[in-house]
């Protein structure tokens, strides 16, 4: 299958901000040519981009896709009531099949927003993987061992099984929810497993000030980062989700271990957790990615919003309009995410890379005039301008329509059924 | 002309959050029926909403539409360099016809984002009015007198002329840029004119901390609000744009005078001006509206973003996830804006009101599941979901296409020409 994109503007490397005019040829799952004029051939499909922008797809580096059930079912509550009265009781009711049905709604949202891959940590991890395989979407599933630390062999077997499929859309990495929900025994067993697997470890980290304080009380004054590092959890890298309340010492550990920060500005703002010090991370040489978190807390799964919010919150935090360059947000939302998720084949629009890309319609008013297209993406870009999304060489979204085995209507209907059941059971409880 | 919307969900009053199912009938420029089943008749057009949401259009209560020329031409600079090196030199080059050409791009952006009216203060105010009349969009033009305060009779004649047209899409109110760019002589003359016209007065007010400090130094310790009030400028109401650095005393004046606050969270964040104390305004009983400001500073003209940012920034500012209810942002973006702009006929979807409305597609993933549709608009809504926008009974945007006398392509092309000229002259200078 060969697909030619012609009359395109092309942003090969988002961090460069450089846009060129030309053509891009996809052959199978990979990019075969990027440049002025593609080699002629008998293409299966030719797409006239009409001057639109081809760019690497966004990477949502922290998500709980299935949490769409909680979207707008739990707004405007204090964090502890949100978690304990709304989210936990609903999650307890999740049954087999629910996560698959719900995650597909999130996949629709990813695709229609130009997102080509998401890192997802949630219950029923193999259902997340299934949602990826059935829709053609790329998932990095962050698997978590049992809370008591037992069954570590089965956990490792699960990871090995999913990672043994060559060139798969789905890969697994190990992780755990957070220091405050983990036992030390489990973390020690997980660290041992990560060493054996030689794999990075991911966890929520320092999302709230209280979380850091309580960790210090529990663990001889250590921050969550210091504590995790003391257990050897970062010996093969990995990283943290949120990292709002990070000290310079925490950053030094992340830098030394090659760990990534995945910032979730939308979720951190809505839950009033604070503003992460993104400029400090970059100053310390830490690789930065962005994530949407789940729809229960954010509530949109929209990387345009995350980029823009990331940039303007740093300006507000430091009281300087030049405190953060919009291009850094674009880099985090694309290249930074790919690096955090180990997707070194989905970094750029270059020959040999995976065909994971988005086509942005520049004939939308919010993209005009064309003064600086890359910064336009950050500061006025919108899912409204996403014309096409391709994952692994397949067009999954085009001109408002999804090209999936199942219709969007069916996906919505099944997710509404699951949501109604969860919410009504919750009211009964 | 009669247009029936059937199979609709209807949000009559955004502040209520209550959504009902039914039909809405538009006759001429006004709503003739809202309810379960419209009276049968020989309609000119029937629109199947397919379960989508009809809501009052958004009101952008502070805009500089023509500033689209500066979109992404001036990002990530400190405020003073942004203003003095980029914006002012470009604005000096504006020629007759430019504001008309540029404002039309903004109108496209308003319409595709569900916005049905904007309050605009800018150079060449009659060209803003023309942009409204030629596209069918509703503008409140905030006219400003000459800087030296001369020609006040002509200024009043201009206002009277535009306001003498019955049922017009365009109305004028008096205003001035800001205390720091005004002479006392001009303000005294303007106050006299406003008394004679019995009209509200609008101005930028307390956008930055420095503006307030410098005003206090210039005017016997008075804040901009105290100073303006001392000149009688608010005797017939009006209000302030931004109001980021407002004291309780300022609020007391606004409350007493029936003045409105138009908050511009997107612009205030990107320019690092601060977070306005919205919860305090509401506590003091001040009516709150939202505005996008111009594309030079924001850069999107998108009320979904403004609503969401307004809500989450209050949560961040106060450190409490329950500090601000999303519904208050929706109210400000619709009813609050209509009140600020004197559009008492465009407040609600009720019989007799103007047919200024948006149809939101709820079959978009970011709107699913349908747990709380009103809060969905605020926390995950997007211009992507706007299916149709109607102003004054006319469908100006539907299914991604604009229904205007001029094509979007022509509007883009002319605006690109003007922008190229402004930017290249600026480089030569």
Coordinates of N, CA, C and O in Angstrom, one line a residue, chain A residues 68-73 75-79 105-106 108-110 112 266 268-275 298-302 305-306 308-309 311-313 315-316 318-327 362-373 375-377 379-384 397 400-402 408-409 412-413 415-416 419 423, chain B residues 68-73 75-79 105-106 108-110 112 266 268-275 298-302 305-306 308-309 311-313 315-316 318-327 362-373 375-377 379-384 397 400-402 408-409 412-413 415-416 419 423:
Chain A
X68 N -13.0 8.0 30.4 CA -14.1 8.9 29.7 C -15.4 8.7 30.4 O -16.2 9.6 30.4
X69 N -15.6 7.6 31.1 CA -16.9 7.4 31.8 C -17.1 8.5 32.9 O -18.2 8.8 33.2
X70 N -16.0 9.0 33.4 CA -16.1 10.0 34.5 C -16.1 11.5 33.9 O -16.2 12.4 34.7
X71 N -16.1 11.6 32.6 CA -16.1 13.0 32.1 C -17.3 13.8 32.5 O -18.4 13.3 32.2
X72 N -17.1 14.9 33.0 CA -18.2 15.8 33.5 C -19.2 15.1 34.4 O -20.3 15.5 34.6
X73 N -18.7 14.0 35.1 CA -19.5 13.4 36.1 C -18.9 13.7 37.5 O -19.4 13.2 38.5
X75 N -17.1 17.1 38.2 CA -16.4 18.4 38.1 C -16.6 19.2 39.3 O -17.6 19.1 40.1
X76 N -15.7 20.1 39.5 CA -15.8 21.2 40.5 C -16.0 20.7 41.9 O -16.6 21.4 42.7
X77 N -15.3 19.6 42.2 CA -15.3 19.1 43.6 C -13.9 19.2 44.1 O -12.9 19.2 43.3
X78 N -13.7 19.3 45.4 CA -12.3 19.3 45.9 C -11.7 17.9 45.6 O -12.3 16.9 45.5
X79 N -10.3 17.9 45.5 CA -9.6 16.8 45.0 C -9.9 15.5 45.8 O -10.2 14.4 45.2
X105 N -13.7 5.1 22.9 CA -14.1 6.5 22.8 C -12.9 7.4 22.9 O -12.8 8.4 22.1
X106 N -12.0 7.1 23.8 CA -10.8 7.9 23.9 C -10.0 7.8 22.6 O -9.4 8.8 22.1
X108 N -11.1 7.5 19.6 CA -11.8 8.4 18.7 C -11.3 9.9 18.9 O -11.1 10.7 18.0
X109 N -11.3 10.2 20.2 CA -10.9 11.6 20.6 C -9.4 11.8 20.2 O -9.0 12.9 19.8
X110 N -8.5 10.8 20.5 CA -7.1 11.0 20.1 C -7.0 11.2 18.6 O -6.4 12.1 18.1
X112 N -9.2 12.2 16.3 CA -9.8 13.4 15.7 C -9.0 14.6 16.2 O -9.2 15.7 15.7
X266 N -3.3 20.5 32.1 CA -4.8 20.6 32.1 C -5.3 19.9 33.4 O -6.1 20.5 34.1
X268 N -3.6 19.2 36.2 CA -3.1 19.8 37.3 C -3.8 21.1 37.6 O -3.9 21.6 38.8
X269 N -4.2 21.8 36.6 CA -5.0 23.1 36.8 C -6.4 22.8 37.3 O -6.8 23.4 38.3
X270 N -7.1 21.9 36.7 CA -8.5 21.6 37.0 C -8.6 21.1 38.4 O -9.5 21.4 39.2
X271 N -7.6 20.2 38.9 CA -7.6 19.7 40.2 C -6.8 20.6 41.2 O -6.7 20.3 42.4
X272 N -6.4 21.8 40.7 CA -5.7 22.8 41.6 C -4.5 22.2 42.2 O -4.1 22.6 43.3
X273 N -3.8 21.3 41.5 CA -2.6 20.7 42.1 C -1.4 21.7 42.0 O -0.4 21.5 42.7
X274 N -1.4 22.6 41.1 CA -0.3 23.5 40.9 C 0.2 23.6 39.5 O -0.3 22.9 38.6
X275 N 1.3 24.3 39.3 CA 1.9 24.5 38.0 C 3.3 23.9 38.1 O 4.2 24.3 38.9
X298 N -9.7 16.1 33.5 CA -9.0 17.1 32.7 C -10.0 18.1 32.0 O -9.7 19.3 32.1
X299 N -11.0 17.8 31.3 CA -11.6 16.6 30.9 C -11.4 16.2 29.5 O -11.9 15.2 29.0
X300 N -10.7 17.1 28.7 CA -10.5 16.8 27.3 C -9.2 16.0 27.1 O -8.2 16.2 27.8
X301 N -9.2 15.2 26.0 CA -8.0 14.5 25.6 C -7.5 15.2 24.4 O -7.6 14.7 23.3
X302 N -6.9 16.4 24.6 CA -6.6 17.3 23.5 C -5.2 17.9 23.7 O -5.0 18.7 24.6
X305 N -4.7 21.8 23.6 CA -5.0 22.5 24.8 C -3.8 22.3 25.8 O -3.3 23.3 26.4
X306 N -3.2 21.1 25.9 CA -2.1 20.9 26.8 C -0.9 21.7 26.4 O -0.2 22.3 27.2
X308 N -0.8 24.6 24.7 CA -1.1 26.0 24.9 C -1.1 26.3 26.4 O -0.5 27.3 26.9
X309 N -1.7 25.4 27.2 CA -1.7 25.6 28.6 C -0.3 25.5 29.2 O 0.1 26.3 30.1
X311 N 2.5 26.3 27.9 CA 3.2 27.5 27.6 C 2.7 28.7 28.4 O 3.5 29.4 29.1
X312 N 1.4 28.9 28.4 CA 0.9 30.1 29.1 C 1.0 30.0 30.6 O 1.3 31.0 31.3
X313 N 0.9 28.8 31.2 CA 1.1 28.7 32.6 C 2.5 29.0 33.1 O 2.7 29.5 34.2
X315 N 4.4 31.2 31.7 CA 4.5 32.7 31.6 C 3.9 33.3 32.8 O 4.4 34.2 33.5
X316 N 2.7 32.7 33.2 CA 2.0 33.2 34.5 C 2.9 32.9 35.7 O 3.0 33.7 36.6
X318 N 6.0 32.5 36.1 CA 7.2 33.3 36.2 C 7.0 34.8 36.0 O 7.9 35.6 36.1
X319 N 5.7 35.2 35.6 CA 5.4 36.6 35.4 C 6.1 37.2 34.3 O 6.3 38.5 34.3
X320 N 6.5 36.4 33.3 CA 7.2 37.0 32.1 C 6.6 36.4 30.8 O 6.6 35.2 30.7
X321 N 6.2 37.3 29.9 CA 5.6 36.8 28.7 C 6.6 36.0 27.8 O 6.2 35.2 26.9
X322 N 7.9 36.2 28.1 CA 8.9 35.4 27.3 C 9.5 34.3 28.1 O 10.5 33.7 27.7
X323 N 8.8 33.8 29.1 CA 9.4 32.8 30.0 C 9.4 31.4 29.3 O 10.2 30.5 29.7
X324 N 8.6 31.2 28.3 CA 8.5 29.9 27.7 C 8.2 30.0 26.2 O 7.2 30.7 25.9
X325 N 9.0 29.5 25.4 CA 8.7 29.5 23.9 C 7.7 28.5 23.5 O 7.9 27.3 23.9
X326 N 6.7 28.9 22.8 CA 5.7 28.0 22.3 C 6.3 26.7 21.6 O 5.7 25.6 21.8
X327 N 7.4 26.9 20.9 CA 8.0 25.7 20.2 C 8.4 24.6 21.2 O 8.4 23.5 20.8
X362 N -4.9 24.2 7.0 CA -4.5 25.6 7.3 C -5.5 26.6 6.7 O -5.3 27.8 6.9
X363 N -6.5 26.1 6.0 CA -7.6 27.0 5.6 C -8.7 27.0 6.6 O -9.9 27.1 6.3
X364 N -8.3 27.0 7.9 CA -9.3 27.3 9.0 C -8.9 28.7 9.5 O -7.7 29.0 9.6
X365 N -9.9 29.5 9.9 CA -9.6 30.8 10.3 C -8.6 30.9 11.4 O -7.8 31.8 11.5
X366 N -8.7 30.0 12.4 CA -7.8 30.1 13.5 C -6.3 29.8 13.1 O -5.4 30.1 13.9
X367 N -6.1 29.3 11.9 CA -4.7 29.1 11.4 C -4.2 30.2 10.5 O -3.1 30.1 10.0
X368 N -5.0 31.3 10.4 CA -4.7 32.4 9.4 C -4.4 33.7 10.2 O -5.1 33.9 11.2
X369 N -3.6 34.6 9.6 CA -2.7 34.3 8.5 C -1.5 33.4 8.9 O -1.4 33.1 10.0
X370 N -0.8 33.0 7.8 CA 0.3 32.0 8.0 C 1.6 32.6 8.4 O 2.6 32.4 7.8
X371 N 1.6 33.4 9.5 CA 2.8 34.1 9.9 C 3.9 33.1 10.5 O 5.0 33.3 10.2
X372 N 3.4 32.2 11.3 CA 4.4 31.3 11.9 C 3.6 30.0 12.3 O 2.9 29.9 13.3
X373 N 3.6 29.1 11.3 CA 2.7 27.9 11.4 C 2.9 27.1 12.7 O 2.0 26.7 13.3
X375 N 4.1 28.0 15.6 CA 3.6 28.6 16.8 C 2.0 28.7 16.8 O 1.3 28.7 17.8
X376 N 1.5 28.8 15.5 CA 0.1 28.8 15.4 C -0.5 27.5 16.0 O -1.6 27.5 16.6
X377 N 0.2 26.4 15.7 CA -0.3 25.1 16.3 C -0.5 25.2 17.8 O -1.5 24.8 18.4
X379 N -0.6 28.1 19.8 CA -1.3 29.2 20.4 C -2.7 29.5 19.9 O -3.5 30.1 20.5
X380 N -3.0 28.9 18.7 CA -4.4 29.0 18.2 C -4.9 27.8 17.5 O -6.0 27.7 17.0
X381 N -4.0 26.8 17.5 CA -4.4 25.5 16.8 C -5.5 24.8 17.6 O -5.8 25.1 18.8
X382 N -6.2 23.9 16.9 CA -7.4 23.3 17.5 C -7.7 22.0 16.7 O -7.3 21.8 15.6
X383 N -8.3 21.1 17.4 CA -8.7 19.8 16.8 C -9.6 20.0 15.6 O -9.7 19.2 14.8
X384 N -10.2 21.2 15.6 CA -11.1 21.6 14.5 C -10.3 21.6 13.1 O -10.8 21.4 12.1
X397 N -8.6 8.5 10.4 CA -9.5 9.6 10.5 C -9.3 10.6 9.4 O -8.1 10.9 9.0
X400 N -13.4 14.4 9.2 CA -14.5 14.3 10.2 C -15.0 12.8 10.4 O -15.8 12.6 11.3
X401 N -14.5 11.9 9.5 CA -15.0 10.5 9.6 C -13.9 9.6 10.1 O -12.7 9.8 9.8
X402 N -14.3 8.6 10.9 CA -13.4 7.6 11.4 C -13.4 6.4 10.4 O -14.5 6.0 10.0
X408 N -18.4 4.9 14.8 CA -18.3 5.8 16.0 C -19.6 5.7 16.7 O -19.6 5.6 18.0
X409 N -20.8 5.5 16.1 CA -22.1 5.5 16.7 C -22.1 4.2 17.7 O -22.6 4.3 18.8
X412 N -19.9 4.9 20.7 CA -20.5 5.8 21.6 C -21.6 5.0 22.4 O -21.8 5.2 23.6
X413 N -22.4 4.3 21.7 CA -23.6 3.6 22.3 C -23.1 2.7 23.4 O -23.6 2.7 24.5
X415 N -20.3 2.7 25.0 CA -19.7 3.4 26.1 C -20.7 4.1 27.0 O -20.6 4.2 28.2
X416 N -21.8 4.6 26.4 CA -22.9 5.2 27.2 C -23.6 4.1 28.0 O -23.9 4.4 29.2
X419 N -21.3 3.5 30.9 CA -21.3 4.6 31.8 C -22.5 4.7 32.6 O -22.5 4.9 33.9
X423 N -22.6 4.6 36.7 CA -23.1 5.8 37.5 C -24.3 5.4 38.3 O -24.5 5.8 39.4
Chain B
X68 N -5.9 40.1 13.8 CA -5.4 38.8 13.3 C -4.1 38.9 12.5 O -3.4 37.9 12.4
X69 N -3.8 40.1 12.0 CA -2.6 40.3 11.3 C -1.4 39.9 12.2 O -0.3 39.5 11.7
X70 N -1.5 40.1 13.4 CA -0.4 39.9 14.4 C -0.4 38.5 15.0 O 0.5 38.2 15.8
X71 N -1.3 37.7 14.5 CA -1.3 36.3 15.1 C 0.0 35.6 14.8 O 0.4 35.5 13.7
X72 N 0.6 35.1 15.9 CA 1.9 34.3 15.7 C 3.0 35.1 15.0 O 3.9 34.5 14.5
X73 N 2.8 36.4 15.0 CA 3.9 37.3 14.5 C 4.6 37.9 15.6 O 5.5 38.7 15.4
X75 N 4.9 36.3 19.2 CA 4.8 35.4 20.4 C 6.1 35.4 21.2 O 7.1 35.7 20.7
X76 N 5.9 35.1 22.5 CA 7.0 34.8 23.4 C 8.0 35.9 23.6 O 9.1 35.7 23.8
X77 N 7.4 37.1 23.5 CA 8.2 38.3 23.8 C 7.7 38.9 25.1 O 6.6 38.8 25.5
X78 N 8.6 39.7 25.8 CA 8.1 40.4 27.0 C 7.1 41.4 26.6 O 7.1 41.9 25.4
X79 N 6.1 41.7 27.5 CA 5.0 42.6 27.1 C 5.4 43.9 26.5 O 4.8 44.3 25.5
X105 N -11.6 37.9 8.7 CA -11.0 36.6 9.1 C -11.5 36.3 10.5 O -11.8 35.2 10.8
X106 N -11.5 37.3 11.4 CA -12.0 37.1 12.7 C -13.4 36.7 12.8 O -13.8 35.8 13.5
X108 N -14.9 34.9 10.5 CA -14.9 33.5 10.2 C -14.6 32.6 11.5 O -15.2 31.6 11.7
X109 N -13.7 33.1 12.2 CA -13.2 32.4 13.4 C -14.4 32.4 14.5 O -14.6 31.4 15.1
X110 N -15.0 33.6 14.6 CA -16.1 33.7 15.6 C -17.2 32.7 15.2 O -17.7 31.9 16.0
X112 N -17.2 30.0 13.2 CA -16.9 28.6 13.3 C -16.7 28.1 14.7 O -16.6 26.9 15.0
X266 N -7.2 34.2 28.5 CA -6.2 33.8 27.6 C -5.1 34.8 27.3 O -3.9 34.5 27.3
X268 N -4.4 37.5 29.2 CA -3.7 37.8 30.5 C -2.7 36.7 30.8 O -1.7 37.0 31.4
X269 N -3.0 35.4 30.5 CA -2.0 34.4 30.7 C -0.9 34.5 29.8 O 0.3 34.5 30.2
X270 N -1.1 34.7 28.5 CA 0.0 34.6 27.5 C 0.9 35.8 27.7 O 2.1 35.7 27.4
X271 N 0.3 37.0 28.1 CA 1.1 38.2 28.3 C 1.6 38.2 29.8 O 2.3 39.2 30.2
X272 N 1.4 37.2 30.5 CA 1.8 37.1 31.9 C 1.4 38.3 32.8 O 2.0 38.7 33.7
X273 N 0.1 38.8 32.5 CA -0.4 39.9 33.3 C -0.9 39.5 34.6 O -1.0 40.3 35.5
X274 N -1.3 38.2 34.8 CA -1.9 37.7 36.0 C -3.2 37.1 35.8 O -3.7 36.9 34.7
X275 N -3.8 36.7 37.0 CA -5.1 36.0 37.0 C -6.1 36.9 37.7 O -5.9 37.3 38.8
X298 N -3.4 36.6 22.1 CA -4.1 35.5 22.7 C -3.7 34.1 22.4 O -3.5 33.3 23.3
X299 N -3.7 33.6 21.2 CA -3.9 34.1 19.9 C -5.2 33.7 19.2 O -5.5 34.0 18.1
X300 N -5.9 32.8 19.9 CA -7.2 32.3 19.3 C -8.4 33.1 19.7 O -8.4 33.7 20.8
X301 N -9.3 33.2 18.9 CA -10.6 33.8 19.2 C -11.6 32.7 19.5 O -12.5 32.4 18.6
X302 N -11.5 32.1 20.6 CA -12.2 30.9 20.9 C -12.7 30.9 22.3 O -12.0 30.9 23.3
X305 N -12.0 28.0 24.8 CA -10.8 28.1 25.5 C -10.9 29.1 26.7 O -10.4 28.9 27.8
X306 N -11.5 30.2 26.4 CA -11.7 31.3 27.5 C -12.5 30.7 28.7 O -12.1 31.0 29.8
X308 N -12.9 27.6 29.6 CA -12.1 26.6 30.4 C -11.0 27.2 31.2 O -10.8 26.8 32.3
X309 N -10.3 28.1 30.5 CA -9.2 28.7 31.2 C -9.7 29.6 32.4 O -9.1 29.5 33.5
X311 N -12.2 29.0 34.3 CA -12.5 28.2 35.4 C -11.2 27.6 36.0 O -11.1 27.6 37.3
X312 N -10.3 27.0 35.2 CA -9.2 26.3 35.8 C -8.2 27.3 36.5 O -7.6 26.9 37.5
X313 N -8.1 28.5 36.0 CA -7.2 29.5 36.6 C -7.7 29.9 38.0 O -6.9 30.2 38.8
X315 N -9.3 28.0 40.0 CA -8.9 26.8 40.8 C -7.5 26.9 41.2 O -7.1 26.7 42.4
X316 N -6.6 27.2 40.2 CA -5.2 27.3 40.5 C -4.9 28.4 41.5 O -4.1 28.3 42.4
X318 N -6.7 29.9 43.7 CA -7.2 29.7 45.1 C -6.7 28.3 45.6 O -7.0 28.0 46.8
X319 N -6.1 27.5 44.8 CA -5.6 26.2 45.3 C -6.7 25.2 45.7 O -6.5 24.4 46.5
X320 N -7.9 25.4 45.1 CA -9.0 24.5 45.5 C -9.8 24.1 44.2 O -10.2 25.0 43.4
X321 N -9.9 22.8 44.0 CA -10.6 22.3 42.8 C -12.0 22.7 42.7 O -12.7 22.7 41.6
X322 N -12.6 23.1 43.8 CA -14.0 23.5 43.8 C -14.2 25.0 43.9 O -15.3 25.5 44.2
X323 N -13.1 25.7 43.6 CA -13.2 27.2 43.8 C -14.1 27.9 42.8 O -14.5 29.0 43.0
X324 N -14.3 27.2 41.6 CA -15.1 27.9 40.6 C -15.9 26.9 39.8 O -15.3 25.9 39.4
X325 N -17.2 27.1 39.7 CA -18.0 26.1 39.0 C -18.0 26.4 37.5 O -18.2 27.5 37.1
X326 N -17.8 25.4 36.8 CA -17.7 25.5 35.3 C -18.9 26.3 34.7 O -18.8 27.0 33.8
X327 N -20.1 26.1 35.4 CA -21.3 26.7 34.9 C -21.2 28.3 34.9 O -21.8 29.0 34.1
X362 N -23.2 16.7 19.4 CA -22.8 15.9 20.6 C -22.2 14.5 20.2 O -21.9 13.7 21.0
X363 N -22.2 14.2 18.9 CA -21.6 13.0 18.4 C -20.1 13.2 18.0 O -19.6 12.6 17.1
X364 N -19.5 14.0 18.8 CA -18.0 14.1 18.7 C -17.5 13.5 20.0 O -18.1 13.7 21.1
X365 N -16.3 12.8 19.9 CA -15.8 12.1 21.1 C -15.6 12.9 22.3 O -15.9 12.5 23.4
X366 N -15.2 14.2 22.1 CA -14.9 15.0 23.3 C -16.2 15.4 24.0 O -16.1 15.9 25.1
X367 N -17.4 15.2 23.4 CA -18.6 15.5 24.1 C -19.3 14.2 24.7 O -20.4 14.3 25.2
X368 N -18.6 13.1 24.6 CA -19.2 11.8 25.1 C -18.4 11.3 26.3 O -17.2 11.5 26.4
X369 N -19.1 10.6 27.2 CA -20.5 10.3 27.3 C -21.2 11.6 27.7 O -20.6 12.6 28.1
X370 N -22.6 11.6 27.6 CA -23.4 12.7 27.9 C -23.7 12.9 29.4 O -24.9 13.0 29.7
X371 N -22.7 12.9 30.2 CA -23.0 13.0 31.7 C -23.6 14.3 32.1 O -24.5 14.4 32.9
X372 N -23.0 15.4 31.6 CA -23.4 16.7 32.0 C -23.0 17.6 30.9 O -21.9 18.1 30.7
X373 N -24.0 17.9 30.0 CA -23.7 18.5 28.7 C -23.2 19.9 28.9 O -22.2 20.4 28.3
X375 N -21.5 21.3 31.5 CA -20.1 21.3 31.9 C -19.2 20.7 30.8 O -18.0 21.1 30.8
X376 N -19.7 19.8 30.0 CA -18.9 19.3 28.9 C -18.5 20.5 28.0 O -17.4 20.5 27.5
X377 N -19.4 21.4 27.8 CA -19.1 22.5 26.9 C -17.9 23.3 27.5 O -17.0 23.7 26.7
X379 N -15.5 22.1 29.9 CA -14.3 21.4 30.2 C -13.7 20.5 29.1 O -12.6 20.1 29.1
X380 N -14.6 20.2 28.1 CA -14.0 19.4 27.0 C -14.6 19.9 25.6 O -14.2 19.3 24.6
X381 N -15.4 20.9 25.7 CA -16.0 21.4 24.4 C -14.9 22.0 23.5 O -13.9 22.4 24.0
X382 N -15.3 22.1 22.3 CA -14.3 22.6 21.3 C -15.0 23.1 20.1 O -16.1 22.7 19.7
X383 N -14.4 24.0 19.4 CA -14.9 24.5 18.1 C -15.1 23.4 17.1 O -15.9 23.5 16.2
X384 N -14.4 22.3 17.3 CA -14.6 21.1 16.5 C -16.1 20.6 16.5 O -16.5 20.0 15.6
X397 N -22.9 29.7 9.2 CA -21.9 28.6 9.2 C -22.6 27.3 9.5 O -23.5 27.2 10.3
X400 N -19.0 23.0 8.6 CA -17.6 23.4 8.1 C -17.6 24.5 7.0 O -16.5 24.9 6.7
X401 N -18.8 24.8 6.5 CA -18.8 25.8 5.4 C -19.4 27.1 5.9 O -20.3 27.1 6.7
X402 N -18.9 28.2 5.3 CA -19.4 29.5 5.6 C -20.4 29.9 4.6 O -20.2 29.7 3.4
X408 N -14.6 32.1 1.9 CA -13.5 32.1 2.9 C -12.2 32.3 2.2 O -11.3 33.0 2.7
X409 N -12.0 31.6 1.1 CA -10.7 31.7 0.3 C -10.3 33.2 0.0 O -9.2 33.6 0.2
X412 N -9.4 35.0 3.2 CA -8.0 34.6 3.6 C -7.0 35.4 2.7 O -6.0 35.9 3.2
X413 N -7.2 35.3 1.4 CA -6.3 35.9 0.5 C -6.1 37.3 0.7 O -4.9 37.8 0.8
X415 N -6.7 39.0 3.4 CA -6.0 39.3 4.7 C -4.5 38.9 4.7 O -3.7 39.6 5.3
X416 N -4.2 37.9 3.9 CA -2.7 37.6 3.8 C -2.0 38.7 3.1 O -0.9 39.0 3.4
X419 N -1.6 41.5 5.6 CA -0.6 41.1 6.6 C 0.8 41.2 6.0 O 1.7 41.7 6.7
X423 N 3.7 43.5 7.6 CA 4.9 42.9 8.2 C 6.2 43.3 7.4 O 7.2 43.5 8.0

